[in-house]
Amino acid sequence: MELEKKEIKLTPQELRAMSLFYSATGKAAKDCVIDEENNRIIFLVDPADVPMAIGKGGVNAKRASALLGKSVEVVEYSPFFEGLTRNALAPVRVLSVKEENGRVVVKVRDEDRGLAIGSGGKTAAKLKLLLGRYFGIKEVVIRREAP
C-alpha cells in the first residue's frame, strides 16, 4: 500500500527537542512529535540508531526525558506507511494494515489488542499522531483477529 508522504516542517520547539535528544543520547532523531496531551515527545530514529538512542536499560532515553521534562518515546523510523505503523505499535504483532479514505484499520492478535491500544489509549494515540503527521491519516481503528 502506497500513501503519499507529506512534507514535514519542524517548529523551533521540535528543533530544540531534537537538539536536546542528541545531547542526551548521542544519536540524531529524524523527527519528533510533541504530544502535549500525554506529556511526551515521540522521537523517530534511524533503525540502526534505536538501540543506542534508548541505551542499556533505557539510560539514554531517561536522560533525554530529564532534560526535556517530558516522557520520551523512541520509534524506529520508516518512510513507508505500513512500516511506520508496525514500528509505532512494537512489540505488538500486527497482522494487517489497511487504509481506506483517510482511515487506518490495524488488525492484531486478540491477546495483543490491549497492548496496541495502550493505557488510556496512549499507544493508539501515538500511532494516530505519527500517521497524521506523515500521511494525513485522521482515524485509526485497532481490531482483533477474528476467532
mmCIF file of N, CA and C in Angstrom:
data_model
loop_
_atom_site.group_PDB
_atom_site.id
_atom_site.type_symbol
_atom_site.label_atom_id
_atom_site.label_comp_id
_atom_site.label_asym_id
_atom_site.label_seq_id
_atom_site.Cartn_x
_atom_site.Cartn_y
_atom_site.Cartn_z
ATOM 1 N N MET A 1 0.839 -1.155 0.000
ATOM 2 C CA MET A 1 0.000 0.000 0.000
ATOM 3 C C MET A 1 0.897 1.234 0.000
ATOM 4 N N GLU A 2 0.656 2.150 -0.917
ATOM 5 C CA GLU A 2 1.464 3.346 -1.035
ATOM 6 C C GLU A 2 0.615 4.581 -0.796
ATOM 7 N N LEU A 3 0.894 5.281 0.255
ATOM 8 C CA LEU A 3 0.289 6.576 0.513
ATOM 9 C C LEU A 3 1.367 7.616 0.273
ATOM 10 N N GLU A 4 0.979 8.769 -0.189
ATOM 11 C CA GLU A 4 1.954 9.819 -0.424
ATOM 12 C C GLU A 4 2.355 10.445 0.901
ATOM 13 N N LYS A 5 3.663 10.506 1.124
ATOM 14 C CA LYS A 5 4.184 11.060 2.361
ATOM 15 C C LYS A 5 4.155 12.584 2.294
ATOM 16 N N LYS A 6 3.702 13.215 3.386
ATOM 17 C CA LYS A 6 3.624 14.666 3.459
ATOM 18 C C LYS A 6 4.995 15.268 3.754
ATOM 19 N N GLU A 7 5.165 16.527 3.366
ATOM 20 C CA GLU A 7 6.380 17.254 3.706
ATOM 21 C C GLU A 7 6.281 17.680 5.169
ATOM 22 N N ILE A 8 7.344 17.466 5.922
ATOM 23 C CA ILE A 8 7.360 17.785 7.348
ATOM 24 C C ILE A 8 8.166 19.062 7.565
ATOM 25 N N LYS A 9 7.575 20.001 8.282
ATOM 26 C CA LYS A 9 8.276 21.229 8.665
ATOM 27 C C LYS A 9 8.382 21.252 10.177
ATOM 28 N N LEU A 10 9.604 21.392 10.657
ATOM 29 C CA LEU A 10 9.845 21.374 12.096
ATOM 30 C C LEU A 10 9.680 22.763 12.701
ATOM 31 N N THR A 11 9.050 22.796 13.865
ATOM 32 C CA THR A 11 8.890 24.052 14.602
ATOM 33 C C THR A 11 10.158 24.306 15.423
ATOM 34 N N PRO A 12 10.362 25.532 15.884
ATOM 35 C CA PRO A 12 11.517 25.800 16.757
ATOM 36 C C PRO A 12 11.508 24.908 18.010
ATOM 37 N N GLN A 13 10.326 24.640 18.561
ATOM 38 C CA GLN A 13 10.221 23.776 19.744
ATOM 39 C C GLN A 13 10.672 22.348 19.412
ATOM 40 N N GLU A 14 10.300 21.841 18.248
ATOM 41 C CA GLU A 14 10.711 20.496 17.826
ATOM 42 C C GLU A 14 12.215 20.446 17.564
ATOM 43 N N LEU A 15 12.750 21.479 16.939
ATOM 44 C CA LEU A 15 14.202 21.536 16.689
ATOM 45 C C LEU A 15 14.983 21.548 18.001
ATOM 46 N N ARG A 16 14.490 22.302 18.975
ATOM 47 C CA ARG A 16 15.140 22.349 20.289
ATOM 48 C C ARG A 16 15.094 20.971 20.950
ATOM 49 N N ALA A 17 13.933 20.319 20.883
ATOM 50 C CA ALA A 17 13.793 18.985 21.475
ATOM 51 C C ALA A 17 14.752 18.001 20.808
ATOM 52 N N MET A 18 14.875 18.080 19.491
ATOM 53 C CA MET A 18 15.772 17.169 18.776
ATOM 54 C C MET A 18 17.235 17.428 19.144
ATOM 55 N N SER A 19 17.583 18.681 19.358
ATOM 56 C CA SER A 19 18.946 19.030 19.772
ATOM 57 C C SER A 19 19.244 18.471 21.166
ATOM 58 N N LEU A 20 18.305 18.628 22.091
ATOM 59 C CA LEU A 20 18.496 18.087 23.441
ATOM 60 C C LEU A 20 18.527 16.558 23.423
ATOM 61 N N PHE A 21 17.716 15.942 22.558
ATOM 62 C CA PHE A 21 17.727 14.482 22.416
ATOM 63 C C PHE A 21 19.119 14.023 21.971
ATOM 64 N N TYR A 22 19.704 14.724 20.997
ATOM 65 C CA TYR A 22 21.052 14.386 20.523
ATOM 66 C C TYR A 22 22.074 14.548 21.652
ATOM 67 N N SER A 23 21.957 15.619 22.414
ATOM 68 C CA SER A 23 22.883 15.844 23.535
ATOM 69 C C SER A 23 22.813 14.717 24.551
ATOM 70 N N ALA A 24 21.616 14.212 24.798
ATOM 71 C CA ALA A 24 21.412 13.173 25.812
ATOM 72 C C ALA A 24 21.766 11.782 25.318
ATOM 73 N N THR A 25 21.568 11.508 24.018
ATOM 74 C CA THR A 25 21.715 10.138 23.513
ATOM 75 C C THR A 25 22.907 9.931 22.587
ATOM 76 N N GLY A 26 23.404 11.005 21.997
ATOM 77 C CA GLY A 26 24.482 10.875 21.018
ATOM 78 C C GLY A 26 23.975 10.419 19.656
ATOM 79 N N LYS A 27 22.669 10.334 19.505
ATOM 80 C CA LYS A 27 22.069 9.911 18.231
ATOM 81 C C LYS A 27 21.082 10.977 17.770
ATOM 82 N N ALA A 28 21.092 11.228 16.476
ATOM 83 C CA ALA A 28 20.193 12.230 15.909
ATOM 84 C C ALA A 28 18.832 11.611 15.618
ATOM 85 N N ALA A 29 17.801 12.354 15.922
ATOM 86 C CA ALA A 29 16.442 11.939 15.566
ATOM 87 C C ALA A 29 16.129 12.496 14.180
ATOM 88 N N LYS A 30 15.388 11.730 13.389
ATOM 89 C CA LYS A 30 14.950 12.204 12.077
ATOM 90 C C LYS A 30 13.793 13.180 12.222
ATOM 91 N N ASP A 31 13.012 13.013 13.281
ATOM 92 C CA ASP A 31 11.840 13.838 13.506
ATOM 93 C C ASP A 31 11.388 13.639 14.951
ATOM 94 N N CYS A 32 10.524 14.526 15.406
ATOM 95 C CA CYS A 32 9.893 14.325 16.705
ATOM 96 C C CYS A 32 8.491 14.906 16.662
ATOM 97 N N VAL A 33 7.636 14.327 17.476
ATOM 98 C CA VAL A 33 6.263 14.798 17.613
ATOM 99 C C VAL A 33 6.040 15.093 19.086
ATOM 100 N N ILE A 34 5.663 16.318 19.364
ATOM 101 C CA ILE A 34 5.398 16.719 20.749
ATOM 102 C C ILE A 34 3.918 16.481 21.025
ATOM 103 N N ASP A 35 3.665 15.594 21.973
ATOM 104 C CA ASP A 35 2.305 15.208 22.339
ATOM 105 C C ASP A 35 1.987 15.850 23.689
ATOM 106 N N GLU A 36 1.465 17.068 23.645
ATOM 107 C CA GLU A 36 1.161 17.809 24.876
ATOM 108 C C GLU A 36 0.104 17.096 25.715
ATOM 109 N N GLU A 37 -0.869 16.483 25.059
ATOM 110 C CA GLU A 37 -1.963 15.821 25.762
ATOM 111 C C GLU A 37 -1.463 14.715 26.689
ATOM 112 N N ASN A 38 -0.422 14.006 26.259
ATOM 113 C CA ASN A 38 0.123 12.898 27.052
ATOM 114 C C ASN A 38 1.487 13.226 27.658
ATOM 115 N N ASN A 39 1.878 14.518 27.614
ATOM 116 C CA ASN A 39 3.133 14.989 28.195
ATOM 117 C C ASN A 39 4.336 14.140 27.770
ATOM 118 N N ARG A 40 4.464 13.952 26.452
ATOM 119 C CA ARG A 40 5.570 13.141 25.943
ATOM 120 C C ARG A 40 6.054 13.698 24.617
ATOM 121 N N ILE A 41 7.254 13.272 24.249
ATOM 122 C CA ILE A 41 7.805 13.584 22.941
ATOM 123 C C ILE A 41 8.190 12.251 22.307
ATOM 124 N N ILE A 42 7.717 12.051 21.090
ATOM 125 C CA ILE A 42 7.988 10.824 20.342
ATOM 126 C C ILE A 42 9.078 11.149 19.323
ATOM 127 N N PHE A 43 10.207 10.461 19.430
ATOM 128 C CA PHE A 43 11.316 10.684 18.516
ATOM 129 C C PHE A 43 11.380 9.549 17.504
ATOM 130 N N LEU A 44 11.519 9.914 16.242
ATOM 131 C CA LEU A 44 11.700 8.923 15.181
ATOM 132 C C LEU A 44 13.193 8.865 14.871
ATOM 133 N N VAL A 45 13.745 7.647 14.945
ATOM 134 C CA VAL A 45 15.185 7.448 14.854
ATOM 135 C C VAL A 45 15.470 6.374 13.813
ATOM 136 N N ASP A 46 16.605 6.528 13.094
ATOM 137 C CA ASP A 46 17.010 5.500 12.126
ATOM 138 C C ASP A 46 17.093 4.144 12.814
ATOM 139 N N PRO A 47 16.690 3.081 12.099
ATOM 140 C CA PRO A 47 16.700 1.738 12.702
ATOM 141 C C PRO A 47 18.028 1.354 13.357
ATOM 142 N N ALA A 48 19.143 1.675 12.714
ATOM 143 C CA ALA A 48 20.453 1.292 13.257
ATOM 144 C C ALA A 48 20.781 2.044 14.548
ATOM 145 N N ASP A 49 20.161 3.199 14.761
ATOM 146 C CA ASP A 49 20.473 4.037 15.919
ATOM 147 C C ASP A 49 19.547 3.823 17.122
ATOM 148 N N VAL A 50 18.469 3.057 16.940
ATOM 149 C CA VAL A 50 17.490 2.883 18.016
ATOM 150 C C VAL A 50 18.115 2.310 19.293
ATOM 151 N N PRO A 51 18.903 1.227 19.225
ATOM 152 C CA PRO A 51 19.454 0.682 20.481
ATOM 153 C C PRO A 51 20.295 1.700 21.261
ATOM 154 N N MET A 52 21.129 2.459 20.569
ATOM 155 C CA MET A 52 21.961 3.454 21.258
ATOM 156 C C MET A 52 21.124 4.639 21.734
ATOM 157 N N ALA A 53 20.103 5.001 20.990
ATOM 158 C CA ALA A 53 19.244 6.119 21.398
ATOM 159 C C ALA A 53 18.526 5.786 22.705
ATOM 160 N N ILE A 54 18.119 4.539 22.848
ATOM 161 C CA ILE A 54 17.444 4.106 24.079
ATOM 162 C C ILE A 54 18.470 3.884 25.188
ATOM 163 N N GLY A 55 19.569 3.212 24.847
ATOM 164 C CA GLY A 55 20.622 2.938 25.816
ATOM 165 C C GLY A 55 20.314 1.717 26.668
ATOM 166 N N LYS A 56 21.349 1.167 27.270
ATOM 167 C CA LYS A 56 21.192 -0.018 28.113
ATOM 168 C C LYS A 56 20.288 0.311 29.294
ATOM 169 N N GLY A 57 19.216 -0.463 29.425
ATOM 170 C CA GLY A 57 18.261 -0.230 30.498
ATOM 171 C C GLY A 57 17.496 1.077 30.333
ATOM 172 N N GLY A 58 17.536 1.652 29.128
ATOM 173 C CA GLY A 58 16.813 2.898 28.867
ATOM 174 C C GLY A 58 17.507 4.138 29.387
ATOM 175 N N VAL A 59 18.792 4.021 29.720
ATOM 176 C CA VAL A 59 19.506 5.127 30.358
ATOM 177 C C VAL A 59 19.531 6.391 29.492
ATOM 178 N N ASN A 60 19.740 6.269 28.199
ATOM 179 C CA ASN A 60 19.803 7.456 27.331
ATOM 180 C C ASN A 60 18.428 8.106 27.170
ATOM 181 N N ALA A 61 17.411 7.289 27.006
ATOM 182 C CA ALA A 61 16.054 7.827 26.891
ATOM 183 C C ALA A 61 15.644 8.521 28.193
ATOM 184 N N LYS A 62 16.044 7.953 29.328
ATOM 185 C CA LYS A 62 15.737 8.570 30.625
ATOM 186 C C LYS A 62 16.465 9.904 30.780
ATOM 187 N N ARG A 63 17.713 9.955 30.312
ATOM 188 C CA ARG A 63 18.483 11.197 30.373
ATOM 189 C C ARG A 63 17.806 12.265 29.504
ATOM 190 N N ALA A 64 17.360 11.870 28.309
ATOM 191 C CA ALA A 64 16.657 12.803 27.419
ATOM 192 C C ALA A 64 15.366 13.280 28.068
ATOM 193 N N SER A 65 14.662 12.378 28.718
ATOM 194 C CA SER A 65 13.410 12.717 29.395
ATOM 195 C C SER A 65 13.653 13.748 30.496
ATOM 196 N N ALA A 66 14.721 13.576 31.250
ATOM 197 C CA ALA A 66 15.050 14.515 32.318
ATOM 198 C C ALA A 66 15.394 15.896 31.751
ATOM 199 N N LEU A 67 16.129 15.927 30.654
ATOM 200 C CA LEU A 67 16.490 17.207 30.021
ATOM 201 C C LEU A 67 15.266 17.925 29.457
ATOM 202 N N LEU A 68 14.353 17.157 28.898
ATOM 203 C CA LEU A 68 13.190 17.729 28.219
ATOM 204 C C LEU A 68 11.996 17.982 29.144
ATOM 205 N N GLY A 69 11.996 17.329 30.298
ATOM 206 C CA GLY A 69 10.894 17.497 31.227
ATOM 207 C C GLY A 69 9.608 16.829 30.773
ATOM 208 N N LYS A 70 9.728 15.891 29.873
ATOM 209 C CA LYS A 70 8.583 15.131 29.360
ATOM 210 C C LYS A 70 9.013 13.683 29.173
ATOM 211 N N SER A 71 8.050 12.803 29.120
ATOM 212 C CA SER A 71 8.317 11.406 28.811
ATOM 213 C C SER A 71 8.855 11.331 27.379
ATOM 214 N N VAL A 72 9.792 10.434 27.145
ATOM 215 C CA VAL A 72 10.387 10.267 25.820
ATOM 216 C C VAL A 72 10.096 8.866 25.306
ATOM 217 N N GLU A 73 9.640 8.779 24.068
ATOM 218 C CA GLU A 73 9.438 7.503 23.401
ATOM 219 C C GLU A 73 10.249 7.511 22.111
ATOM 220 N N VAL A 74 10.887 6.388 21.837
ATOM 221 C CA VAL A 74 11.697 6.255 20.624
ATOM 222 C C VAL A 74 11.015 5.252 19.705
ATOM 223 N N VAL A 75 10.779 5.667 18.463
ATOM 224 C CA VAL A 75 10.160 4.805 17.463
ATOM 225 C C VAL A 75 11.109 4.686 16.285
ATOM 226 N N GLU A 76 11.269 3.473 15.801
ATOM 227 C CA GLU A 76 12.102 3.229 14.624
ATOM 228 C C GLU A 76 11.442 3.864 13.405
ATOM 229 N N TYR A 77 12.186 4.724 12.720
ATOM 230 C CA TYR A 77 11.650 5.434 11.558
ATOM 231 C C TYR A 77 11.489 4.498 10.358
ATOM 232 N N SER A 78 10.424 4.702 9.622
ATOM 233 C CA SER A 78 10.222 4.056 8.327
ATOM 234 C C SER A 78 9.513 5.062 7.431
ATOM 235 N N PRO A 79 9.954 5.204 6.181
ATOM 236 C CA PRO A 79 9.284 6.125 5.264
ATOM 237 C C PRO A 79 7.995 5.538 4.695
ATOM 238 N N PHE A 80 7.730 4.286 5.028
ATOM 239 C CA PHE A 80 6.577 3.586 4.473
ATOM 240 C C PHE A 80 5.450 3.496 5.500
ATOM 241 N N PHE A 81 4.245 3.657 5.018
ATOM 242 C CA PHE A 81 3.047 3.657 5.827
ATOM 243 C C PHE A 81 2.947 2.416 6.724
ATOM 244 N N GLU A 82 3.047 1.242 6.126
ATOM 245 C CA GLU A 82 2.908 0.009 6.904
ATOM 246 C C GLU A 82 4.058 -0.172 7.885
ATOM 247 N N GLY A 83 5.262 0.161 7.457
ATOM 248 C CA GLY A 83 6.428 0.040 8.339
ATOM 249 C C GLY A 83 6.328 0.949 9.549
ATOM 250 N N LEU A 84 5.908 2.188 9.336
ATOM 251 C CA LEU A 84 5.761 3.123 10.451
ATOM 252 C C LEU A 84 4.663 2.652 11.409
ATOM 253 N N THR A 85 3.600 2.089 10.856
ATOM 254 C CA THR A 85 2.521 1.551 11.686
ATOM 255 C C THR A 85 3.040 0.431 12.578
ATOM 256 N N ARG A 86 3.737 -0.522 11.987
ATOM 257 C CA ARG A 86 4.284 -1.652 12.747
ATOM 258 C C ARG A 86 5.283 -1.180 13.817
ATOM 259 N N ASN A 87 6.139 -0.235 13.447
ATOM 260 C CA ASN A 87 7.154 0.254 14.380
ATOM 261 C C ASN A 87 6.534 1.011 15.552
ATOM 262 N N ALA A 88 5.498 1.804 15.278
ATOM 263 C CA ALA A 88 4.851 2.575 16.341
ATOM 264 C C ALA A 88 4.128 1.667 17.334
ATOM 265 N N LEU A 89 3.685 0.505 16.869
ATOM 266 C CA LEU A 89 2.957 -0.421 17.739
ATOM 267 C C LEU A 89 3.848 -1.495 18.368
ATOM 268 N N ALA A 90 5.116 -1.554 18.001
ATOM 269 C CA ALA A 90 6.016 -2.581 18.532
ATOM 270 C C ALA A 90 5.956 -2.581 20.055
ATOM 271 N N PRO A 91 5.931 -3.746 20.691
ATOM 272 C CA PRO A 91 6.166 -5.106 20.210
ATOM 273 C C PRO A 91 4.898 -5.864 19.794
ATOM 274 N N VAL A 92 3.816 -5.161 19.545
ATOM 275 C CA VAL A 92 2.572 -5.802 19.126
ATOM 276 C C VAL A 92 2.783 -6.512 17.789
ATOM 277 N N ARG A 93 2.202 -7.702 17.665
ATOM 278 C CA ARG A 93 2.277 -8.446 16.397
ATOM 279 C C ARG A 93 1.123 -7.991 15.513
ATOM 280 N N VAL A 94 1.449 -7.157 14.531
ATOM 281 C CA VAL A 94 0.452 -6.609 13.613
ATOM 282 C C VAL A 94 0.204 -7.626 12.506
ATOM 283 N N LEU A 95 -1.059 -7.996 12.314
ATOM 284 C CA LEU A 95 -1.415 -8.978 11.288
ATOM 285 C C LEU A 95 -1.663 -8.315 9.936
ATOM 286 N N SER A 96 -2.291 -7.148 9.940
ATOM 287 C CA SER A 96 -2.524 -6.440 8.687
ATOM 288 C C SER A 96 -2.768 -4.965 8.951
ATOM 289 N N VAL A 97 -2.496 -4.167 7.910
ATOM 290 C CA VAL A 97 -2.703 -2.721 7.958
ATOM 291 C C VAL A 97 -3.396 -2.335 6.660
ATOM 292 N N LYS A 98 -4.550 -1.681 6.776
ATOM 293 C CA LYS A 98 -5.284 -1.254 5.583
ATOM 294 C C LYS A 98 -5.706 0.198 5.746
ATOM 295 N N GLU A 99 -5.602 0.955 4.656
ATOM 296 C CA GLU A 99 -6.041 2.346 4.642
ATOM 297 C C GLU A 99 -7.225 2.478 3.711
ATOM 298 N N GLU A 100 -8.259 3.163 4.190
ATOM 299 C CA GLU A 100 -9.448 3.407 3.378
ATOM 300 C C GLU A 100 -9.922 4.827 3.629
ATOM 301 N N ASN A 101 -9.741 5.687 2.647
ATOM 302 C CA ASN A 101 -10.238 7.072 2.718
ATOM 303 C C ASN A 101 -9.803 7.822 3.975
ATOM 304 N N GLY A 102 -8.519 7.800 4.270
ATOM 305 C CA GLY A 102 -8.004 8.535 5.422
ATOM 306 C C GLY A 102 -8.202 7.844 6.758
ATOM 307 N N ARG A 103 -8.657 6.616 6.735
ATOM 308 C CA ARG A 103 -8.887 5.827 7.954
ATOM 309 C C ARG A 103 -8.002 4.584 7.886
ATOM 310 N N VAL A 104 -7.347 4.279 8.974
ATOM 311 C CA VAL A 104 -6.480 3.101 9.016
ATOM 312 C C VAL A 104 -7.099 2.043 9.908
ATOM 313 N N VAL A 105 -7.127 0.818 9.412
ATOM 314 C CA VAL A 105 -7.595 -0.315 10.197
ATOM 315 C C VAL A 105 -6.396 -1.241 10.398
ATOM 316 N N VAL A 106 -6.046 -1.462 11.656
ATOM 317 C CA VAL A 106 -4.929 -2.324 12.016
ATOM 318 C C VAL A 106 -5.504 -3.560 12.680
ATOM 319 N N LYS A 107 -5.147 -4.716 12.148
ATOM 320 C CA LYS A 107 -5.615 -5.965 12.750
ATOM 321 C C LYS A 107 -4.462 -6.579 13.539
ATOM 322 N N VAL A 108 -4.764 -6.917 14.811
ATOM 323 C CA VAL A 108 -3.756 -7.508 15.698
ATOM 324 C C VAL A 108 -4.320 -8.786 16.314
ATOM 325 N N ARG A 109 -3.451 -9.572 16.905
ATOM 326 C CA ARG A 109 -3.902 -10.773 17.611
ATOM 327 C C ARG A 109 -4.753 -10.364 18.797
ATOM 328 N N ASP A 110 -5.707 -11.183 19.129
ATOM 329 C CA ASP A 110 -6.624 -10.891 20.221
ATOM 330 C C ASP A 110 -5.865 -10.558 21.504
ATOM 331 N N GLU A 111 -4.826 -11.334 21.810
ATOM 332 C CA GLU A 111 -4.081 -11.119 23.054
ATOM 333 C C GLU A 111 -3.228 -9.846 23.027
ATOM 334 N N ASP A 112 -3.030 -9.246 21.850
ATOM 335 C CA ASP A 112 -2.228 -8.028 21.724
ATOM 336 C C ASP A 112 -3.072 -6.753 21.649
ATOM 337 N N ARG A 113 -4.378 -6.871 21.606
ATOM 338 C CA ARG A 113 -5.238 -5.702 21.395
ATOM 339 C C ARG A 113 -5.067 -4.650 22.494
ATOM 340 N N GLY A 114 -5.025 -5.085 23.740
ATOM 341 C CA GLY A 114 -4.842 -4.148 24.845
ATOM 342 C C GLY A 114 -3.520 -3.400 24.748
ATOM 343 N N LEU A 115 -2.467 -4.106 24.392
ATOM 344 C CA LEU A 115 -1.148 -3.505 24.224
ATOM 345 C C LEU A 115 -1.149 -2.525 23.052
ATOM 346 N N ALA A 116 -1.857 -2.862 21.985
ATOM 347 C CA ALA A 116 -1.930 -1.995 20.802
ATOM 348 C C ALA A 116 -2.672 -0.696 21.109
ATOM 349 N N ILE A 117 -3.675 -0.765 21.960
ATOM 350 C CA ILE A 117 -4.427 0.434 22.330
ATOM 351 C C ILE A 117 -3.651 1.226 23.381
ATOM 352 N N GLY A 118 -3.071 0.517 24.346
ATOM 353 C CA GLY A 118 -2.267 1.152 25.376
ATOM 354 C C GLY A 118 -3.098 1.704 26.511
ATOM 355 N N SER A 119 -2.433 1.990 27.599
ATOM 356 C CA SER A 119 -3.094 2.539 28.786
ATOM 357 C C SER A 119 -3.709 3.899 28.450
ATOM 358 N N GLY A 120 -5.006 4.000 28.629
ATOM 359 C CA GLY A 120 -5.695 5.241 28.309
ATOM 360 C C GLY A 120 -5.683 5.575 26.825
ATOM 361 N N GLY A 121 -5.397 4.586 25.992
ATOM 362 C CA GLY A 121 -5.367 4.813 24.546
ATOM 363 C C GLY A 121 -4.107 5.487 24.041
ATOM 364 N N LYS A 122 -3.039 5.523 24.874
ATOM 365 C CA LYS A 122 -1.821 6.252 24.511
ATOM 366 C C LYS A 122 -1.096 5.679 23.297
ATOM 367 N N THR A 123 -1.072 4.361 23.155
ATOM 368 C CA THR A 123 -0.360 3.768 22.018
ATOM 369 C C THR A 123 -1.112 4.043 20.725
ATOM 370 N N ALA A 124 -2.419 3.892 20.757
ATOM 371 C CA ALA A 124 -3.232 4.202 19.579
ATOM 372 C C ALA A 124 -3.114 5.684 19.227
ATOM 373 N N ALA A 125 -3.071 6.547 20.239
ATOM 374 C CA ALA A 125 -2.920 7.985 20.001
ATOM 375 C C ALA A 125 -1.578 8.291 19.356
ATOM 376 N N LYS A 126 -0.526 7.591 19.797
ATOM 377 C CA LYS A 126 0.803 7.774 19.205
ATOM 378 C C LYS A 126 0.768 7.416 17.728
ATOM 379 N N LEU A 127 0.144 6.292 17.411
ATOM 380 C CA LEU A 127 0.031 5.865 16.011
ATOM 381 C C LEU A 127 -0.727 6.905 15.193
ATOM 382 N N LYS A 128 -1.814 7.411 15.735
ATOM 383 C CA LYS A 128 -2.620 8.409 15.023
ATOM 384 C C LYS A 128 -1.813 9.692 14.791
ATOM 385 N N LEU A 129 -1.054 10.138 15.795
ATOM 386 C CA LEU A 129 -0.220 11.330 15.641
ATOM 387 C C LEU A 129 0.813 11.144 14.522
ATOM 388 N N LEU A 130 1.489 10.005 14.540
ATOM 389 C CA LEU A 130 2.536 9.759 13.541
ATOM 390 C C LEU A 130 1.958 9.619 12.137
ATOM 391 N N LEU A 131 0.891 8.830 12.002
ATOM 392 C CA LEU A 131 0.298 8.636 10.674
ATOM 393 C C LEU A 131 -0.360 9.918 10.168
ATOM 394 N N GLY A 132 -0.887 10.721 11.076
ATOM 395 C CA GLY A 132 -1.449 12.005 10.682
ATOM 396 C C GLY A 132 -0.371 12.949 10.184
ATOM 397 N N ARG A 133 0.739 12.982 10.890
ATOM 398 C CA ARG A 133 1.848 13.868 10.518
ATOM 399 C C ARG A 133 2.447 13.484 9.166
ATOM 400 N N TYR A 134 2.643 12.200 8.941
ATOM 401 C CA TYR A 134 3.324 11.758 7.730
ATOM 402 C C TYR A 134 2.408 11.482 6.541
ATOM 403 N N PHE A 135 1.191 11.027 6.814
ATOM 404 C CA PHE A 135 0.337 10.575 5.714
ATOM 405 C C PHE A 135 -1.063 11.179 5.721
ATOM 406 N N GLY A 136 -1.341 12.111 6.628
ATOM 407 C CA GLY A 136 -2.639 12.760 6.657
ATOM 408 C C GLY A 136 -3.784 11.897 7.162
ATOM 409 N N ILE A 137 -3.467 10.850 7.912
ATOM 410 C CA ILE A 137 -4.489 9.942 8.447
ATOM 411 C C ILE A 137 -5.245 10.636 9.577
ATOM 412 N N LYS A 138 -6.559 10.528 9.559
ATOM 413 C CA LYS A 138 -7.404 11.199 10.556
ATOM 414 C C LYS A 138 -7.973 10.245 11.613
ATOM 415 N N GLU A 139 -8.024 8.953 11.289
ATOM 416 C CA GLU A 139 -8.643 7.993 12.208
ATOM 417 C C GLU A 139 -7.885 6.677 12.182
ATOM 418 N N VAL A 140 -7.721 6.081 13.358
ATOM 419 C CA VAL A 140 -7.069 4.778 13.498
ATOM 420 C C VAL A 140 -8.028 3.848 14.240
ATOM 421 N N VAL A 141 -8.228 2.667 13.679
ATOM 422 C CA VAL A 141 -9.083 1.640 14.292
ATOM 423 C C VAL A 141 -8.215 0.406 14.522
ATOM 424 N N ILE A 142 -8.235 -0.110 15.739
ATOM 425 C CA ILE A 142 -7.483 -1.328 16.039
ATOM 426 C C ILE A 142 -8.488 -2.444 16.271
ATOM 427 N N ARG A 143 -8.379 -3.474 15.433
ATOM 428 C CA ARG A 143 -9.295 -4.611 15.530
ATOM 429 C C ARG A 143 -8.515 -5.851 15.903
ATOM 430 N N ARG A 144 -9.219 -6.723 16.594
ATOM 431 C CA ARG A 144 -8.583 -8.002 16.947
ATOM 432 C C ARG A 144 -8.897 -9.028 15.863
ATOM 433 N N GLU A 145 -8.021 -10.004 15.811
ATOM 434 C CA GLU A 145 -8.183 -11.114 14.887
ATOM 435 C C GLU A 145 -9.475 -11.844 15.225
ATOM 436 N N ALA A 146 -10.255 -12.143 14.200
ATOM 437 C CA ALA A 146 -11.498 -12.900 14.430
ATOM 438 C C ALA A 146 -11.155 -14.308 14.903
ATOM 439 N N PRO A 147 -11.875 -14.793 15.938
ATOM 440 C CA PRO A 147 -11.557 -16.129 16.476
ATOM 441 C C PRO A 147 -11.909 -17.237 15.497
#
